[in-house]
Amino acid sequence: MVDGQIKMSDEELMRQLQNGQKETFDEIVLRYKDRLVNFIYRFSGNKKDSEDIAIETFLRVYQNSGSYDSSRPFSSWFYKIAMNLTLNRIREIKSHPTISLSEEIKEGMPVEQVIAVAEESPQESLLRNERAARVKKAISGLPEHLRSVIIMREYQDMDYETIASVLDCPIGTVRSRLSRARELLKKTLKDLMEE
């Protein structure tokens, strides 16, 4: 995108990529790379694996750009590819997400939150880290079909329609799974919520 031009939609960028304008792919990567790594990390729990899967996702998007239907939302198609690759990797290595307390402060965290974290006492910091670890552990303990909807909705802020498209299921199923996931998390984290 050249300065002064109107920002093209993802769908328009894909149409241009399909028409041989390969430089539009750079814009897609710029728009999605950070969100994609974060999305994958929520499932894998491993930063290195997340980056590797993100690269593979972009490679698949590029290689399969001709199969993309530009009348449908790009983000649904994109995240479906990422989700499939992530779940395949998790099954392949048969690992469970690990919890890394050193990755609590990430790019994109509001400055106020970073400052608040920096001004915490060691005891407050330890308590916050313990809570975050318990929440991550509770989410990673959910069945895959429930974990995926909670991550997409709560961490990726995807709407129900996008989640339904990524998971290839009806919106009612997404709502039901989300409700069940929240119910299980409330039970698992009941004592934490009472603090």
Short mmCIF file of C-alpha atoms in Angstrom, two decimals:
data_model
loop_
_atom_site.label_atom_id
_atom_site.label_comp_id
_atom_site.label_asym_id
_atom_site.label_seq_id
_atom_site.Cartn_x
_atom_site.Cartn_y
_atom_site.Cartn_z
CA MET A 1 0.00 0.00 0.00
CA VAL A 2 1.45 3.36 -1.03
CA ASP A 3 1.13 6.33 1.35
CA GLY A 4 -1.99 8.35 0.62
CA GLN A 5 -3.93 5.43 -0.84
CA ILE A 6 -7.02 4.05 0.78
CA LYS A 7 -6.35 0.89 2.77
CA MET A 8 -7.53 -2.13 0.81
CA SER A 9 -9.61 -4.85 2.41
CA ASP A 10 -8.04 -8.24 2.99
CA GLU A 11 -10.35 -9.66 0.35
CA GLU A 12 -9.15 -7.09 -2.22
CA LEU A 13 -5.53 -7.86 -1.37
CA MET A 14 -6.21 -11.55 -1.99
CA ARG A 15 -7.90 -10.78 -5.32
CA GLN A 16 -4.80 -8.85 -6.35
CA LEU A 17 -2.55 -11.69 -5.20
CA GLN A 18 -4.65 -14.10 -7.27
CA ASN A 19 -4.13 -11.76 -10.25
CA GLY A 20 -0.36 -12.02 -9.93
CA GLN A 21 0.41 -8.93 -7.82
CA LYS A 22 2.64 -10.80 -5.40
CA GLU A 23 3.68 -7.67 -3.46
CA THR A 24 0.21 -7.54 -1.89
CA PHE A 25 1.16 -10.62 0.12
CA ASP A 26 3.58 -8.46 2.14
CA GLU A 27 0.65 -6.34 3.31
CA ILE A 28 -1.27 -9.43 4.42
CA VAL A 29 1.74 -10.62 6.42
CA LEU A 30 2.13 -7.19 8.04
CA ARG A 31 -1.55 -7.09 9.00
CA TYR A 32 -1.72 -10.55 10.50
CA LYS A 33 1.71 -11.68 11.73
CA ASP A 34 1.46 -10.52 15.36
CA ARG A 35 -2.17 -11.56 15.78
CA LEU A 36 -1.45 -14.92 14.19
CA VAL A 37 1.50 -15.77 16.46
CA ASN A 38 -0.59 -14.77 19.49
CA PHE A 39 -3.54 -16.85 18.24
CA ILE A 40 -1.38 -19.94 17.77
CA TYR A 41 0.44 -19.40 21.08
CA ARG A 42 -2.88 -19.58 22.92
CA PHE A 43 -3.21 -23.14 21.66
CA SER A 44 0.38 -24.37 21.62
CA GLY A 45 1.75 -22.61 24.68
CA ASN A 46 5.14 -22.55 22.97
CA LYS A 47 6.54 -19.37 21.41
CA LYS A 48 8.90 -21.15 19.00
CA ASP A 49 6.20 -23.53 17.77
CA SER A 50 3.83 -20.57 17.38
CA GLU A 51 6.30 -18.73 15.16
CA ASP A 52 6.98 -21.87 13.10
CA ILE A 53 3.28 -22.57 12.60
CA ALA A 54 2.68 -18.91 11.68
CA ILE A 55 5.32 -19.15 8.95
CA GLU A 56 3.74 -22.36 7.69
CA THR A 57 0.31 -20.67 7.71
CA PHE A 58 1.53 -17.78 5.58
CA LEU A 59 3.23 -20.23 3.23
CA ARG A 60 -0.03 -22.16 2.83
CA VAL A 61 -1.98 -18.94 2.26
CA TYR A 62 0.44 -17.95 -0.49
CA GLN A 63 0.52 -21.40 -2.08
CA ASN A 64 -3.26 -21.82 -1.93
CA SER A 65 -4.26 -18.24 -2.75
CA GLY A 66 -5.90 -19.48 -5.94
CA SER A 67 -8.39 -21.55 -3.95
CA TYR A 68 -9.52 -18.59 -1.83
CA ASP A 69 -13.07 -17.41 -2.60
CA SER A 70 -12.93 -13.60 -2.31
CA SER A 71 -16.69 -13.40 -1.79
CA ARG A 72 -16.12 -14.88 1.68
CA PRO A 73 -14.30 -13.25 4.61
CA PHE A 74 -10.53 -13.66 4.37
CA SER A 75 -10.06 -13.88 8.14
CA SER A 76 -12.24 -17.00 8.39
CA TRP A 77 -10.28 -18.79 5.67
CA PHE A 78 -6.98 -17.60 7.11
CA TYR A 79 -7.67 -18.64 10.71
CA LYS A 80 -9.07 -21.98 9.57
CA ILE A 81 -5.70 -22.75 7.94
CA ALA A 82 -3.88 -21.63 11.09
CA MET A 83 -6.18 -23.64 13.34
CA ASN A 84 -5.75 -26.83 11.31
CA LEU A 85 -1.96 -26.50 11.24
CA THR A 86 -1.87 -25.78 14.98
CA LEU A 87 -4.04 -28.74 15.91
CA ASN A 88 -2.03 -31.00 13.62
CA ARG A 89 1.21 -29.89 15.29
CA ILE A 90 -0.23 -30.40 18.76
CA ARG A 91 -1.35 -33.91 17.83
CA GLU A 92 1.97 -34.61 16.14
CA ILE A 93 4.17 -33.78 19.11
CA LYS A 94 1.58 -34.87 21.67
CA SER A 95 2.53 -32.07 24.00
CA HIS A 96 0.45 -30.01 26.32
CA PRO A 97 0.73 -26.22 26.39
CA THR A 98 3.37 -25.03 28.81
CA ILE A 99 2.99 -22.00 30.98
CA SER A 100 5.70 -19.39 30.71
CA LEU A 101 5.54 -16.69 33.34
CA SER A 102 8.35 -14.83 31.58
CA GLU A 103 6.05 -14.02 28.65
CA GLU A 104 3.44 -12.16 30.69
CA ILE A 105 4.38 -8.74 29.31
CA LYS A 106 3.91 -8.83 25.56
CA GLU A 107 3.97 -6.35 22.74
CA GLY A 108 0.62 -4.69 22.49
CA MET A 109 0.05 -4.61 26.24
CA PRO A 110 -1.33 -1.19 27.20
CA VAL A 111 1.32 1.15 28.59
CA GLU A 112 -0.74 1.68 31.75
CA GLN A 113 -0.73 -2.07 32.37
CA VAL A 114 3.04 -2.32 31.82
CA ILE A 115 3.60 0.55 34.26
CA ALA A 116 1.23 -1.04 36.78
CA VAL A 117 3.12 -4.33 36.50
CA ALA A 118 6.44 -2.51 36.95
CA GLU A 119 5.14 -0.77 40.09
CA GLU A 120 3.82 -3.96 41.69
CA SER A 121 5.36 -5.29 44.82
CA PRO A 122 7.06 -8.67 44.47
CA GLN A 123 4.16 -10.25 46.36
CA GLU A 124 1.55 -8.67 44.04
CA SER A 125 3.55 -9.73 41.01
CA LEU A 126 3.80 -13.30 42.27
CA LEU A 127 0.06 -13.39 42.97
CA ARG A 128 -0.76 -12.01 39.50
CA ASN A 129 1.56 -14.54 37.85
CA GLU A 130 0.04 -17.39 39.85
CA ARG A 131 -3.47 -16.33 38.83
CA ALA A 132 -2.47 -16.05 35.17
CA ALA A 133 -0.83 -19.47 35.32
CA ARG A 134 -3.95 -21.01 36.87
CA VAL A 135 -6.19 -19.49 34.20
CA LYS A 136 -3.88 -20.72 31.42
CA LYS A 137 -3.76 -24.17 32.98
CA ALA A 138 -7.55 -24.27 33.30
CA ILE A 139 -7.99 -23.26 29.67
CA SER A 140 -5.40 -25.79 28.49
CA GLY A 141 -7.28 -28.45 30.46
CA LEU A 142 -10.50 -27.89 28.52
CA PRO A 143 -11.39 -30.33 25.76
CA GLU A 144 -10.06 -29.14 22.40
CA HIS A 145 -13.50 -28.18 21.01
CA LEU A 146 -14.21 -25.96 24.04
CA ARG A 147 -10.69 -24.55 24.33
CA SER A 148 -10.73 -23.38 20.72
CA VAL A 149 -13.93 -21.34 21.08
CA ILE A 150 -12.84 -19.70 24.34
CA ILE A 151 -9.48 -18.71 22.86
CA MET A 152 -10.98 -17.35 19.66
CA ARG A 153 -13.69 -15.39 21.48
CA GLU A 154 -11.91 -14.16 24.61
CA TYR A 155 -8.30 -13.80 23.44
CA GLN A 156 -8.67 -13.13 19.72
CA ASP A 157 -11.94 -11.17 20.06
CA MET A 158 -13.47 -12.99 17.09
CA ASP A 159 -17.21 -12.67 16.52
CA TYR A 160 -19.47 -15.73 16.56
CA GLU A 161 -19.80 -15.80 12.77
CA THR A 162 -16.03 -15.90 12.26
CA ILE A 163 -15.58 -18.62 14.87
CA ALA A 164 -18.36 -20.66 13.25
CA SER A 165 -16.69 -20.28 9.88
CA VAL A 166 -13.24 -21.23 11.19
CA LEU A 167 -14.60 -24.29 12.99
CA ASP A 168 -17.07 -25.10 10.21
CA CYS A 169 -20.03 -25.40 12.56
CA PRO A 170 -23.31 -23.53 13.18
CA ILE A 171 -23.32 -20.34 15.27
CA GLY A 172 -25.59 -22.09 17.79
CA THR A 173 -22.88 -24.69 18.34
CA VAL A 174 -20.33 -21.93 18.93
CA ARG A 175 -22.61 -20.30 21.53
CA SER A 176 -23.24 -23.64 23.21
CA ARG A 177 -19.55 -24.55 23.35
CA LEU A 178 -18.64 -21.10 24.64
CA SER A 179 -21.26 -21.35 27.37
CA ARG A 180 -20.02 -24.80 28.37
CA ALA A 181 -16.38 -23.67 28.36
CA ARG A 182 -17.20 -20.69 30.60
CA GLU A 183 -19.18 -22.93 32.94
CA LEU A 184 -16.27 -25.37 33.27
CA LEU A 185 -13.79 -22.53 33.81
CA LYS A 186 -15.99 -21.03 36.54
CA LYS A 187 -16.05 -24.38 38.34
CA THR A 188 -12.31 -24.90 37.93
CA LEU A 189 -11.43 -21.37 39.00
CA LYS A 190 -14.16 -20.92 41.63
CA ASP A 191 -11.73 -20.27 44.49
CA LEU A 192 -9.75 -17.83 42.36
CA MET A 193 -12.90 -15.86 41.56
CA GLU A 194 -13.72 -15.56 45.27
CA GLU A 195 -10.40 -13.83 46.05
#
